[in-house]
Short mmCIF file of C-alpha atoms in Angstrom, two decimals:
data_model
loop_
_atom_site.label_atom_id
_atom_site.label_comp_id
_atom_site.label_asym_id
_atom_site.label_seq_id
_atom_site.Cartn_x
_atom_site.Cartn_y
_atom_site.Cartn_z
CA MET A 15 -242.37 119.07 -54.98
CA SER A 16 -239.66 117.36 -57.04
CA GLU A 17 -236.63 119.25 -58.31
CA ARG A 18 -237.74 118.65 -61.92
CA ALA A 19 -241.22 120.02 -61.21
CA THR A 20 -239.72 123.09 -59.59
CA THR A 21 -237.41 123.64 -62.57
CA VAL A 22 -240.22 123.23 -65.08
CA GLU A 23 -242.39 125.68 -63.13
CA GLY A 24 -239.52 128.16 -62.96
CA VAL A 25 -238.95 127.98 -66.71
CA ARG A 26 -242.65 128.50 -67.33
CA ARG A 27 -242.74 131.57 -65.10
CA THR A 28 -239.66 132.95 -66.85
CA ASN A 29 -241.22 132.43 -70.28
CA LEU A 30 -244.50 134.01 -69.20
CA GLY A 31 -242.56 137.04 -67.99
CA GLU A 32 -240.62 137.26 -71.25
CA VAL A 33 -243.79 137.28 -73.34
CA LEU A 34 -245.51 139.82 -71.08
CA ARG A 35 -242.46 142.12 -71.10
CA LEU A 36 -242.30 141.89 -74.87
CA VAL A 37 -245.82 143.19 -75.44
CA HIS A 38 -245.54 145.66 -72.55
CA HIS A 39 -242.32 147.28 -73.78
CA HIS A 40 -242.75 146.86 -77.55
CA GLY A 41 -246.49 146.94 -78.09
CA ALA A 42 -249.03 144.64 -79.69
CA ARG A 43 -247.57 141.96 -81.91
CA SER A 44 -248.67 138.76 -83.55
CA ARG A 45 -248.10 135.35 -82.05
CA ALA A 46 -245.82 134.64 -85.00
CA THR A 47 -243.69 137.68 -84.15
CA ILE A 48 -243.55 136.66 -80.48
CA THR A 49 -242.41 133.20 -81.59
CA ALA A 50 -239.63 134.73 -83.67
CA ASP A 51 -238.61 137.23 -80.96
CA THR A 52 -238.46 134.69 -78.12
CA GLY A 53 -237.15 131.66 -79.98
CA LEU A 54 -239.85 129.51 -78.41
CA ASN A 55 -241.92 127.16 -80.54
CA ARG A 56 -245.42 128.01 -81.75
CA SER A 57 -247.28 125.68 -79.42
CA THR A 58 -245.39 126.97 -76.37
CA VAL A 59 -246.15 130.58 -77.31
CA ALA A 60 -249.83 129.73 -77.84
CA ASP A 61 -249.95 128.14 -74.39
CA LEU A 62 -248.19 131.07 -72.72
CA VAL A 63 -250.43 133.65 -74.41
CA SER A 64 -253.49 131.66 -73.38
CA GLU A 65 -252.29 131.66 -69.75
CA LEU A 66 -251.65 135.40 -69.78
CA ALA A 67 -255.03 136.07 -71.39
CA THR A 68 -256.81 133.91 -68.79
CA ARG A 69 -255.20 135.99 -66.08
CA GLY A 70 -256.32 139.20 -67.79
CA LEU A 71 -252.79 140.42 -68.49
CA VAL A 72 -253.04 140.42 -72.29
CA ILE A 73 -255.84 140.50 -74.80
CA GLU A 74 -255.95 138.77 -78.17
CA GLN A 75 -257.23 140.67 -81.16
CA GLU A 76 -258.18 139.71 -84.68
CA PRO A 77 -255.20 139.42 -87.05
CA ASP A 78 -254.45 142.03 -89.69
CA ALA A 79 -257.08 141.52 -92.39
CA THR A 80 -254.71 142.87 -95.07
CA ARG A 81 -252.28 140.00 -94.61
CA ARG A 82 -252.82 137.61 -97.51
CA VAL A 83 -249.88 135.20 -97.30
CA GLY A 84 -250.05 132.23 -94.92
CA ARG A 85 -252.32 131.65 -91.98
CA PRO A 86 -253.13 134.88 -90.09
CA SER A 87 -251.68 135.06 -86.59
CA PRO A 88 -253.71 136.57 -83.70
CA ILE A 89 -252.46 139.88 -82.31
CA VAL A 90 -251.45 139.94 -78.65
CA ALA A 91 -251.68 143.26 -76.79
CA PRO A 92 -251.12 144.28 -73.15
CA SER A 93 -254.37 144.63 -71.21
CA PRO A 94 -255.36 148.28 -70.66
CA ASP A 95 -257.13 147.24 -67.45
CA VAL A 96 -253.93 146.26 -65.64
CA VAL A 97 -252.55 149.47 -64.18
CA ALA A 98 -250.04 150.98 -61.79
CA ILE A 99 -250.45 154.18 -59.82
CA ALA A 100 -247.51 156.54 -60.36
CA VAL A 101 -246.61 159.35 -57.94
CA ASN A 102 -244.08 162.17 -58.24
CA PRO A 103 -243.95 164.66 -55.33
CA GLU A 104 -242.27 167.97 -56.14
CA VAL A 105 -241.71 171.15 -54.17
CA ASP A 106 -244.95 172.74 -55.36
CA ALA A 107 -247.23 169.81 -56.23
CA ILE A 108 -247.85 166.08 -56.27
CA GLU A 109 -248.30 164.52 -59.70
CA ILE A 110 -250.38 161.34 -59.71
CA GLY A 111 -251.07 159.15 -62.73
CA VAL A 112 -252.70 155.90 -63.75
CA ILE A 113 -250.48 154.02 -66.18
CA SER A 114 -251.61 150.83 -67.92
CA LEU A 115 -249.47 148.01 -69.25
CA GLY A 116 -247.82 149.25 -72.43
CA GLY A 117 -246.80 152.53 -70.75
CA VAL A 118 -250.06 154.30 -71.60
CA VAL A 119 -251.09 157.19 -69.35
CA ARG A 120 -254.80 156.68 -68.69
CA GLU A 121 -255.23 159.55 -66.30
CA ARG A 122 -253.14 162.12 -64.46
CA THR A 123 -253.75 164.88 -61.97
CA ARG A 124 -251.73 167.57 -60.24
CA VAL A 125 -252.36 168.45 -56.61
CA ALA A 126 -250.84 171.88 -56.01
CA PHE A 127 -249.23 172.91 -52.71
CA ALA A 128 -248.14 176.30 -51.43
CA HIS A 129 -245.31 174.55 -49.56
CA PRO A 130 -243.28 171.39 -50.17
CA PRO A 131 -245.60 168.45 -49.42
CA THR A 132 -244.80 166.30 -46.42
CA PRO A 133 -244.88 162.49 -46.50
CA ALA A 134 -248.25 162.72 -44.74
CA ASP A 135 -249.50 165.03 -47.50
CA VAL A 136 -248.43 162.48 -50.12
CA VAL A 137 -250.10 159.58 -48.33
CA GLU A 138 -253.32 161.54 -47.92
CA ALA A 139 -253.44 162.87 -51.50
CA VAL A 140 -252.60 159.53 -53.13
CA THR A 141 -255.00 157.57 -50.93
CA ARG A 142 -257.83 159.97 -51.76
CA PHE A 143 -257.05 159.77 -55.48
CA VAL A 144 -256.81 155.96 -55.55
CA ARG A 145 -260.06 155.44 -53.63
CA ALA A 146 -261.92 157.81 -55.95
CA TRP A 147 -260.40 156.23 -59.06
CA GLN A 148 -261.17 152.70 -57.93
CA ALA A 149 -264.81 153.64 -57.40
CA GLY A 150 -265.15 154.61 -61.05
CA ALA A 151 -262.97 151.93 -62.64
CA ALA A 152 -264.38 148.62 -61.50
CA GLN A 153 -262.74 146.63 -64.32
CA ALA A 154 -259.21 147.83 -63.62
CA ARG A 155 -256.65 146.05 -61.46
CA ILE A 156 -254.00 148.05 -59.63
CA VAL A 157 -250.88 145.91 -59.32
CA GLY A 158 -248.80 148.42 -57.42
CA VAL A 159 -247.75 152.00 -56.77
CA GLY A 160 -244.52 153.56 -58.01
CA LEU A 161 -243.03 156.55 -56.20
CA ALA A 162 -240.58 158.78 -58.10
CA VAL A 163 -239.00 161.06 -55.50
CA PRO A 164 -236.37 163.79 -55.99
CA ALA A 165 -234.24 162.24 -53.28
CA LEU A 166 -231.52 159.87 -52.21
CA VAL A 167 -233.40 156.59 -51.83
CA ARG A 168 -231.67 153.71 -50.07
CA ALA A 169 -231.87 150.64 -52.29
CA ASP A 170 -231.97 148.10 -49.46
CA ASP A 171 -235.21 149.23 -47.84
CA GLY A 172 -236.63 152.15 -49.86
CA ILE A 173 -236.02 154.70 -47.11
CA VAL A 174 -235.75 158.28 -48.37
CA ARG A 175 -232.46 159.25 -46.77
CA LEU A 176 -232.59 162.83 -47.97
CA ALA A 177 -234.92 164.87 -50.15
CA PRO A 178 -233.34 168.30 -49.57
CA HIS A 179 -235.84 170.40 -51.47
CA LEU A 180 -238.79 168.62 -49.87
CA GLY A 181 -237.24 168.72 -46.40
CA TRP A 182 -237.48 164.94 -45.90
CA HIS A 183 -234.95 163.00 -43.84
CA ASP A 184 -234.99 159.22 -43.30
CA GLU A 185 -238.65 158.89 -44.29
CA PRO A 186 -240.23 155.41 -44.77
CA ILE A 187 -242.83 156.85 -47.12
CA ALA A 188 -243.16 153.72 -49.27
CA GLU A 189 -244.03 151.68 -46.21
CA GLN A 190 -246.47 154.32 -44.98
CA LEU A 191 -248.26 154.56 -48.32
CA GLY A 192 -248.35 150.78 -48.73
CA THR A 193 -249.98 150.42 -45.31
CA ALA A 194 -252.61 153.05 -46.14
CA LEU A 195 -253.50 151.55 -49.53
CA GLU A 196 -252.80 147.87 -48.83
CA ILE A 197 -251.06 147.81 -52.22
CA PRO A 198 -247.35 147.11 -52.89
CA VAL A 199 -245.33 150.32 -53.20
CA LEU A 200 -241.97 150.59 -55.01
CA ILE A 201 -239.81 153.69 -54.73
CA ASP A 202 -236.73 155.12 -56.42
CA ASN A 203 -235.08 158.38 -57.36
CA ASP A 204 -237.21 160.29 -59.87
CA ALA A 205 -234.50 160.86 -62.46
CA SER A 206 -233.36 157.22 -62.35
CA LEU A 207 -236.93 156.22 -63.12
CA GLY A 208 -237.11 158.85 -65.85
CA ALA A 209 -233.98 157.34 -67.41
CA ARG A 210 -235.61 153.91 -67.38
CA ALA A 211 -238.78 155.28 -68.99
CA GLU A 212 -236.86 157.00 -71.80
CA ARG A 213 -234.79 153.84 -72.36
CA LEU A 214 -237.88 151.62 -72.65
CA PHE A 215 -240.44 153.91 -74.29
CA GLY A 216 -238.81 157.17 -75.30
CA ALA A 217 -235.81 158.90 -76.84
CA ALA A 218 -233.23 156.26 -75.83
CA ARG A 219 -235.24 153.25 -76.95
CA GLU A 220 -232.61 151.95 -79.37
CA HIS A 221 -229.66 152.70 -77.08
CA HIS A 222 -227.79 150.64 -74.48
CA ASP A 223 -225.47 153.35 -73.11
CA VAL A 224 -227.41 156.36 -71.92
CA VAL A 225 -226.76 159.47 -69.85
CA TYR A 226 -230.00 161.09 -68.69
CA LEU A 227 -230.33 164.42 -66.89
CA ASN A 228 -233.63 165.77 -65.63
CA GLY A 229 -234.23 169.35 -64.54
CA GLY A 230 -237.19 170.12 -62.32
CA ALA A 231 -238.33 172.41 -59.56
CA SER A 232 -236.30 170.37 -57.07
CA GLY A 233 -233.06 170.66 -59.00
CA ILE A 234 -231.15 168.34 -61.32
CA GLY A 235 -231.06 164.58 -61.08
CA GLY A 236 -230.00 161.92 -63.50
CA GLY A 237 -229.71 158.33 -64.46
CA LEU A 238 -227.04 156.24 -66.08
CA ILE A 239 -227.62 153.15 -68.22
CA LEU A 240 -224.61 151.12 -69.31
CA ASP A 241 -224.84 148.03 -71.49
CA GLY A 242 -228.62 148.19 -71.09
CA ARG A 243 -228.54 148.17 -67.26
CA LEU A 244 -229.61 151.00 -64.97
CA ILE A 245 -226.64 151.79 -62.72
CA SER A 246 -227.72 152.49 -59.14
CA GLY A 247 -224.41 152.39 -57.25
CA ALA A 248 -223.48 150.73 -53.96
CA GLY A 249 -226.37 152.19 -51.98
CA GLY A 250 -228.75 153.24 -54.74
CA TYR A 251 -227.57 156.84 -54.85
CA ALA A 252 -225.89 157.05 -58.26
CA GLY A 253 -226.88 159.73 -60.76
CA GLU A 254 -226.81 162.86 -58.59
CA TRP A 255 -225.61 165.10 -61.41
CA GLY A 256 -227.02 168.18 -59.72
CA GLN A 257 -224.55 167.82 -56.86
CA THR A 258 -221.45 167.79 -59.06
CA ARG A 259 -219.15 170.80 -59.18
CA PRO A 260 -219.71 172.56 -62.52
CA GLY A 261 -217.01 173.66 -64.90
CA ILE A 262 -217.40 177.43 -65.14
CA LEU A 263 -214.88 179.02 -67.46
CA SER A 264 -215.72 182.63 -66.64
CA ASP A 265 -216.23 184.08 -63.16
CA GLU A 266 -218.91 186.29 -64.68
CA ASP A 267 -221.03 183.17 -65.16
CA ARG A 268 -220.85 182.14 -61.50
CA ARG A 269 -223.82 182.97 -59.28
CA THR A 270 -223.02 180.94 -56.15
CA ASP A 271 -219.58 180.72 -54.53
CA GLY A 272 -218.72 177.04 -54.23
CA GLY A 273 -222.10 176.10 -55.62
CA VAL A 274 -223.03 172.84 -57.31
CA LEU A 275 -224.51 172.38 -60.77
CA GLU A 276 -228.13 172.78 -59.72
CA ASP A 277 -227.28 176.08 -57.98
CA GLU A 278 -226.12 177.49 -61.30
CA VAL A 279 -228.34 175.71 -63.82
CA ASN A 280 -231.59 176.37 -62.12
CA ARG A 281 -235.27 176.55 -63.02
CA ALA A 282 -236.03 179.22 -60.43
CA ARG A 283 -233.41 181.51 -61.96
CA LEU A 284 -235.08 181.16 -65.34
CA LEU A 285 -238.48 181.95 -63.84
CA ALA A 286 -237.06 185.01 -62.09
CA ALA A 287 -235.35 186.26 -65.25
CA ALA A 288 -238.57 185.88 -67.21
CA GLN A 289 -240.62 187.38 -64.35
CA LEU A 290 -242.84 184.31 -64.19
CA GLY A 291 -244.61 182.86 -61.20
CA ALA A 292 -245.19 179.19 -60.42
CA VAL A 293 -245.94 178.09 -63.99
CA ASP A 294 -245.76 174.57 -65.40
CA ASP A 295 -243.13 173.34 -67.84
CA ALA A 296 -245.28 173.97 -70.91
CA ALA A 297 -245.69 177.66 -70.06
CA LEU A 298 -242.00 178.07 -69.24
CA ALA A 299 -240.96 176.33 -72.45
CA ALA A 300 -243.14 178.63 -74.53
CA VAL A 301 -241.57 181.73 -72.99
CA LEU A 302 -237.98 180.49 -73.29
CA ALA A 303 -238.48 179.51 -76.92
CA ALA A 304 -239.96 182.84 -77.99
CA THR A 305 -238.29 185.47 -75.79
CA SER A 306 -236.07 188.20 -77.16
CA ASP A 307 -235.70 189.96 -73.83
CA ALA A 308 -231.99 190.64 -73.34
CA GLY A 309 -231.98 189.67 -69.66
CA VAL A 310 -233.76 186.38 -70.22
CA VAL A 311 -231.58 185.52 -73.20
CA ALA A 312 -228.45 186.26 -71.16
CA GLU A 313 -229.60 183.90 -68.37
CA ILE A 314 -230.47 181.18 -70.88
CA ASP A 315 -227.05 181.50 -72.52
CA ARG A 316 -225.24 181.48 -69.16
CA GLN A 317 -226.99 178.27 -68.07
CA ARG A 318 -226.39 176.66 -71.46
CA ARG A 319 -222.64 177.27 -71.21
CA ILE A 320 -222.42 175.59 -67.81
CA LEU A 321 -224.64 172.67 -68.84
CA ILE A 322 -222.60 172.15 -72.02
CA ALA A 323 -219.37 171.80 -69.98
CA THR A 324 -221.03 169.22 -67.70
CA LEU A 325 -222.27 167.15 -70.63
CA ALA A 326 -218.90 167.25 -72.40
CA ASN A 327 -217.34 165.79 -69.24
CA ALA A 328 -220.02 163.08 -69.15
CA VAL A 329 -219.31 162.17 -72.77
CA ASN A 330 -215.59 161.86 -72.02
CA VAL A 331 -216.01 159.77 -68.87
CA LEU A 332 -218.88 157.49 -69.87
CA ASN A 333 -218.84 157.34 -73.69
CA PRO A 334 -222.65 157.17 -74.04
CA SER A 335 -224.33 156.69 -77.40
CA ILE A 336 -227.01 159.18 -76.36
CA VAL A 337 -227.53 161.98 -73.86
CA VAL A 338 -231.18 162.66 -73.03
CA LEU A 339 -232.31 165.88 -71.37
CA GLY A 340 -235.63 166.26 -69.57
CA GLY A 341 -237.53 169.15 -68.00
CA PHE A 342 -236.08 172.64 -68.19
CA LEU A 343 -232.72 171.23 -69.34
CA ALA A 344 -234.39 170.20 -72.60
CA MET A 345 -235.73 173.76 -72.90
CA LEU A 346 -232.22 175.16 -72.62
CA ARG A 347 -231.04 172.89 -75.42
CA ASP A 348 -234.09 173.57 -77.57
CA ARG A 349 -233.37 177.29 -77.65
CA ASP A 350 -230.77 176.41 -80.32
CA ALA A 351 -230.34 172.64 -80.40
CA GLY A 352 -227.81 172.62 -83.25
CA ALA A 353 -225.43 175.04 -81.58
CA PHE A 354 -225.85 173.31 -78.20
CA ASP A 355 -225.02 169.86 -79.58
CA ALA A 356 -222.05 171.18 -81.53
CA ALA A 357 -220.67 172.85 -78.39
CA VAL A 358 -220.97 169.63 -76.36
CA ARG A 359 -219.10 167.71 -79.05
CA ALA A 360 -216.46 170.44 -79.32
CA GLY A 361 -215.84 170.23 -75.58
CA ALA A 362 -215.42 166.45 -75.61
CA LEU A 363 -212.75 164.21 -77.06
CA GLN A 364 -213.20 163.61 -80.75
CA ALA A 365 -213.71 159.83 -80.62
CA PRO A 366 -216.60 159.70 -78.07
CA ALA A 367 -218.02 162.95 -79.46
CA GLU A 368 -218.40 161.33 -82.89
CA GLN A 369 -220.57 158.57 -81.41
CA VAL A 370 -222.89 160.57 -79.16
CA GLU A 371 -226.38 161.81 -79.99
CA LEU A 372 -228.20 164.44 -77.92
CA ARG A 373 -231.98 164.52 -77.67
CA ALA A 374 -234.79 165.94 -75.57
CA ALA A 375 -236.80 163.47 -73.54
CA ALA A 376 -239.52 162.10 -75.83
CA LEU A 377 -242.06 161.35 -73.12
CA GLY A 378 -242.41 164.98 -72.04
CA ALA A 379 -244.28 165.59 -68.80
CA ASP A 380 -245.17 161.89 -68.55
CA ARG A 381 -241.59 160.61 -68.26
CA LEU A 382 -241.36 160.43 -64.46
CA LEU A 383 -244.83 158.92 -64.05
CA ILE A 384 -244.14 156.26 -66.68
CA GLY A 385 -240.84 155.51 -64.96
CA ALA A 386 -242.54 155.24 -61.57
CA ALA A 387 -245.12 152.88 -63.04
CA GLU A 388 -242.34 150.72 -64.46
CA ALA A 389 -241.01 150.23 -60.93
CA ALA A 390 -244.48 149.14 -59.82
CA PHE A 391 -244.85 146.76 -62.77
CA ALA A 392 -241.44 145.14 -62.21
CA PRO A 393 -242.58 142.29 -59.88
CA LEU A 394 -245.43 141.39 -62.24
CA LEU A 395 -243.19 141.41 -65.30
CA SER A 396 -240.66 139.26 -63.48
CA ASP A 397 -243.28 136.69 -62.43
CA PRO A 398 -246.79 136.98 -63.95
CA LEU A 399 -247.94 134.13 -61.69
CA SER A 400 -247.11 136.13 -58.54
CA SER A 401 -249.79 137.42 -56.22
CA SER A 402 -249.56 140.88 -57.83
CA ALA A 403 -250.95 139.41 -61.03
CA ARG A 404 -254.23 138.49 -59.40
#
């Protein structure tokens, strides 16, 4: 193949990916809007959309009938039949979802465990789910599986170096699951994927500099986006907010000598204070929002003070335009969001504090699954002509 032919083919693949990413991340839009957004000419956009439609990656819909000026432009939307399987193992369950292009959750299930699931448990549960789902969804195409794991995941090869709350050490779970399903599997830290989901589809959609902290049953993780790029660090381990040493101003607030943030700001402590069992986030949120029990309120306030100090430090060091909190961390803020935000700003330097916004994760319980799916979609979005597109 000549160098020119290779270059032309490369440009075409790049343009196809740009159009597909546009409708995937920003929703259905007219050809005219795609032309304006990409800077490509009308005939090129028409050709690219036709190619994507032929491959079943987008669908074209009738233009808006209310538009009366000029020639109506067809609407291009991501195909709902192109999906990724998203998986999030936690200490008490495995969450599995089917996410279509456009970040739409088509289906989700929770497989409960009385003990932290092993890699073999995950492979078995996900394989069973995928086989059953495929049998009832003949029109759908699974392009990949995304694994969001509360763990240190080595970027080079996807090995889970350490998932302390799951008890995993040096586990090649992505390889194991890929072999069982014969489907590509992508893996990353759960909170990093949650940060990506909130940046693309949720609370941080209009922001390029984002600090994200997620609180779950396995502890506290996080993600960092600077200048629009997810920061992973030298080995892929960046964002372990839960392992930082918290600023605790009063010894009365300390519960663990020499403990890290997730030892002090802790979902299990909230459950114990509220005398709750293994409930989901919705049930916990309802109790924390409504309680007047003095013991529960005291524990909420203690955890809020420690979390506020951590976030003020993050604002000073990283100067984000937004801090997004997910899981039980969002519940702590929501108890009195105004006072919480004011305290974070008061603890930070005035200049970065004036710029920062604090918000709860907008995607709720779907954030980690949508993030995991985004990892699975990445090869397709990069090159829609790749084998994963077929």
